[in-house]
PDB file of C-alpha atoms in Angstrom:
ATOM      1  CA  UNK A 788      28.057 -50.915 -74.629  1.00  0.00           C
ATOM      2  CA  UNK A 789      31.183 -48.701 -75.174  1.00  0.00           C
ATOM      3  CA  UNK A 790      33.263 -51.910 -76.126  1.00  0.00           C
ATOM      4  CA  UNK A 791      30.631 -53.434 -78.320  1.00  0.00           C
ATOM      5  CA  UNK A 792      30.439 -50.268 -80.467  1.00  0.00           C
ATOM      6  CA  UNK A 793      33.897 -49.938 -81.059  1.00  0.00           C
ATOM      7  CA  UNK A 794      34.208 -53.483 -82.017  1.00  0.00           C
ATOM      8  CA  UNK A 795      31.280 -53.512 -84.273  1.00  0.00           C
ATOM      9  CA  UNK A 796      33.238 -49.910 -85.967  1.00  0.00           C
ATOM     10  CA  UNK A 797      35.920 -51.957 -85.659  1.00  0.00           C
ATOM     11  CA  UNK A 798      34.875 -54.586 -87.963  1.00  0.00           C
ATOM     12  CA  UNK A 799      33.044 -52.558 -90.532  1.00  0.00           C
ATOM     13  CA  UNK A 800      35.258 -49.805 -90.647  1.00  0.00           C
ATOM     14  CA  UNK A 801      35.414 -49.707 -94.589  1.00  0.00           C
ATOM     15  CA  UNK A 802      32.022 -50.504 -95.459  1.00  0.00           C
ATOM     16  CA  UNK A 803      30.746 -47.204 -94.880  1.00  0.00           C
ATOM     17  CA  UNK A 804      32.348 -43.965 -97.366  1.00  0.00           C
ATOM     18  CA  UNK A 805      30.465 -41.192 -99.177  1.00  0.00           C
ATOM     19  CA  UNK A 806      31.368 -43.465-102.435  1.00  0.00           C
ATOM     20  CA  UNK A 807      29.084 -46.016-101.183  1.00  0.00           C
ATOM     21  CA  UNK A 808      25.943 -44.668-102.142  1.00  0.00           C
ATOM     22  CA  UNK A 809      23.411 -42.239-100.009  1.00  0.00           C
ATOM     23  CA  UNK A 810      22.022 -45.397 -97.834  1.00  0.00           C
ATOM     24  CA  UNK A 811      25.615 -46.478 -96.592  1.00  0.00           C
ATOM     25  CA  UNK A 812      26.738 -43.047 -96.349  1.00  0.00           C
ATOM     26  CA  UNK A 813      24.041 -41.830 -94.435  1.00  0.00           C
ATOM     27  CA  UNK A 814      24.905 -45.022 -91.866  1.00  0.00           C
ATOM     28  CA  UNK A 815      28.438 -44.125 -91.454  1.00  0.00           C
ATOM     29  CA  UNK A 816      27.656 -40.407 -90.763  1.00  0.00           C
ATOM     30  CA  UNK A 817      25.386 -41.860 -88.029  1.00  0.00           C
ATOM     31  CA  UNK A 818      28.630 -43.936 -86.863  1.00  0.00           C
ATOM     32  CA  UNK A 819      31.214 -41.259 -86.602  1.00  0.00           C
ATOM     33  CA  UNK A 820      28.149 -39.086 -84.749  1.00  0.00           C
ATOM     34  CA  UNK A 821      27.688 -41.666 -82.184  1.00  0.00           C
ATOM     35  CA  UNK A 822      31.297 -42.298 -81.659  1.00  0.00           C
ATOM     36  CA  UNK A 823      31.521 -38.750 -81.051  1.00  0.00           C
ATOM     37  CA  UNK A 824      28.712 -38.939 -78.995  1.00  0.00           C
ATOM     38  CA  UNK A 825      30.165 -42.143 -76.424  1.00  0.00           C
ATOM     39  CA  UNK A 826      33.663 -40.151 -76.421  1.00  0.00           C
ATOM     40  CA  UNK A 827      31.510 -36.886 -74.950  1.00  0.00           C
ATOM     41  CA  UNK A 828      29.705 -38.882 -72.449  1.00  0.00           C
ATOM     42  CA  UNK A 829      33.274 -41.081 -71.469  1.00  0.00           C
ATOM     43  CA  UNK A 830      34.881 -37.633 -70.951  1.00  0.00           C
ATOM     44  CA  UNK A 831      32.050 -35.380 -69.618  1.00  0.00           C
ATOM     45  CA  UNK A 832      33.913 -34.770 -66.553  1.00  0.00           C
ATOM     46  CA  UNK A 833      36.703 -32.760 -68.190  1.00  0.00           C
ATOM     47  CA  UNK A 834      34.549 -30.716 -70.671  1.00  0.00           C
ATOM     48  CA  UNK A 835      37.877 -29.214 -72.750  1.00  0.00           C
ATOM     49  CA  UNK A 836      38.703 -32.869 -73.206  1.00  0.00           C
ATOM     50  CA  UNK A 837      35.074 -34.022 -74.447  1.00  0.00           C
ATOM     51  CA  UNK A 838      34.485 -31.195 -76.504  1.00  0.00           C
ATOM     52  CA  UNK A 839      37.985 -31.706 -78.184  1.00  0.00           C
ATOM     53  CA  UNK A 840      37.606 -35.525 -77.914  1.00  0.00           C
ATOM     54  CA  UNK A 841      34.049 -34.967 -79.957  1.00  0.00           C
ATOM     55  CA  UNK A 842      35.243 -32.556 -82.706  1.00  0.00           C
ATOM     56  CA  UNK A 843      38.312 -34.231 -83.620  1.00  0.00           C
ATOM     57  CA  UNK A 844      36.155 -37.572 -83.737  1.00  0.00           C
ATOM     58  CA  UNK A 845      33.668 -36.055 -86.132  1.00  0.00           C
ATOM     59  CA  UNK A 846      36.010 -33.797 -88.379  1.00  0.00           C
ATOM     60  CA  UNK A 847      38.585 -37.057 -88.868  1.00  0.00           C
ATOM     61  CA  UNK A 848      35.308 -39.289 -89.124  1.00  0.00           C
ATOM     62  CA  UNK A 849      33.622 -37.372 -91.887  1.00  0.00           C
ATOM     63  CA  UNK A 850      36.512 -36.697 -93.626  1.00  0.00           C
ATOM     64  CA  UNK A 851      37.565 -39.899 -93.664  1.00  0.00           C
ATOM     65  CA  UNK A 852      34.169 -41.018 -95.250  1.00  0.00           C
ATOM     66  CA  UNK A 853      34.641 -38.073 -97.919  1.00  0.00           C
ATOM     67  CA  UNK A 854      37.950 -39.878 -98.881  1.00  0.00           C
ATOM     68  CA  UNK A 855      37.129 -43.092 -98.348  1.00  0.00           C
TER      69      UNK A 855
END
């Protein structure tokens, strides 16, 4: 499932900015939240890591998507 996400980001990863409109930026907030979300669970062991892992993954995400 892991794989298949990241592919699927992977392929669509400029489809989905703020500029887009509310509909496609409203989908690529949802992406960067469940990539954060898959990093958390693929770390959960070392919390520091996950919690680091998750935050960096949302702040770059979302800013990314404000800039895109």
């Amino acid at each position: 499932m892991r794989i298949a996400w990241f592919a699927w980001l992977a392929r669509h990863f400029g489809e989905y900015g703020y500029g887009d409109g509310p509909s496609r930026a409203a989908i690529g907030t949802g992406a960067v939240l469940v990539t954060a979300a898959l990093l958390w669970f693929a770390l959960h062991r070392n919390r520091p890591a996950a919690v680091a892992a998750a935050g960096l993954t949302c702040a770059l995400g979302i800013g990314w998507l404000a800039f895109h």
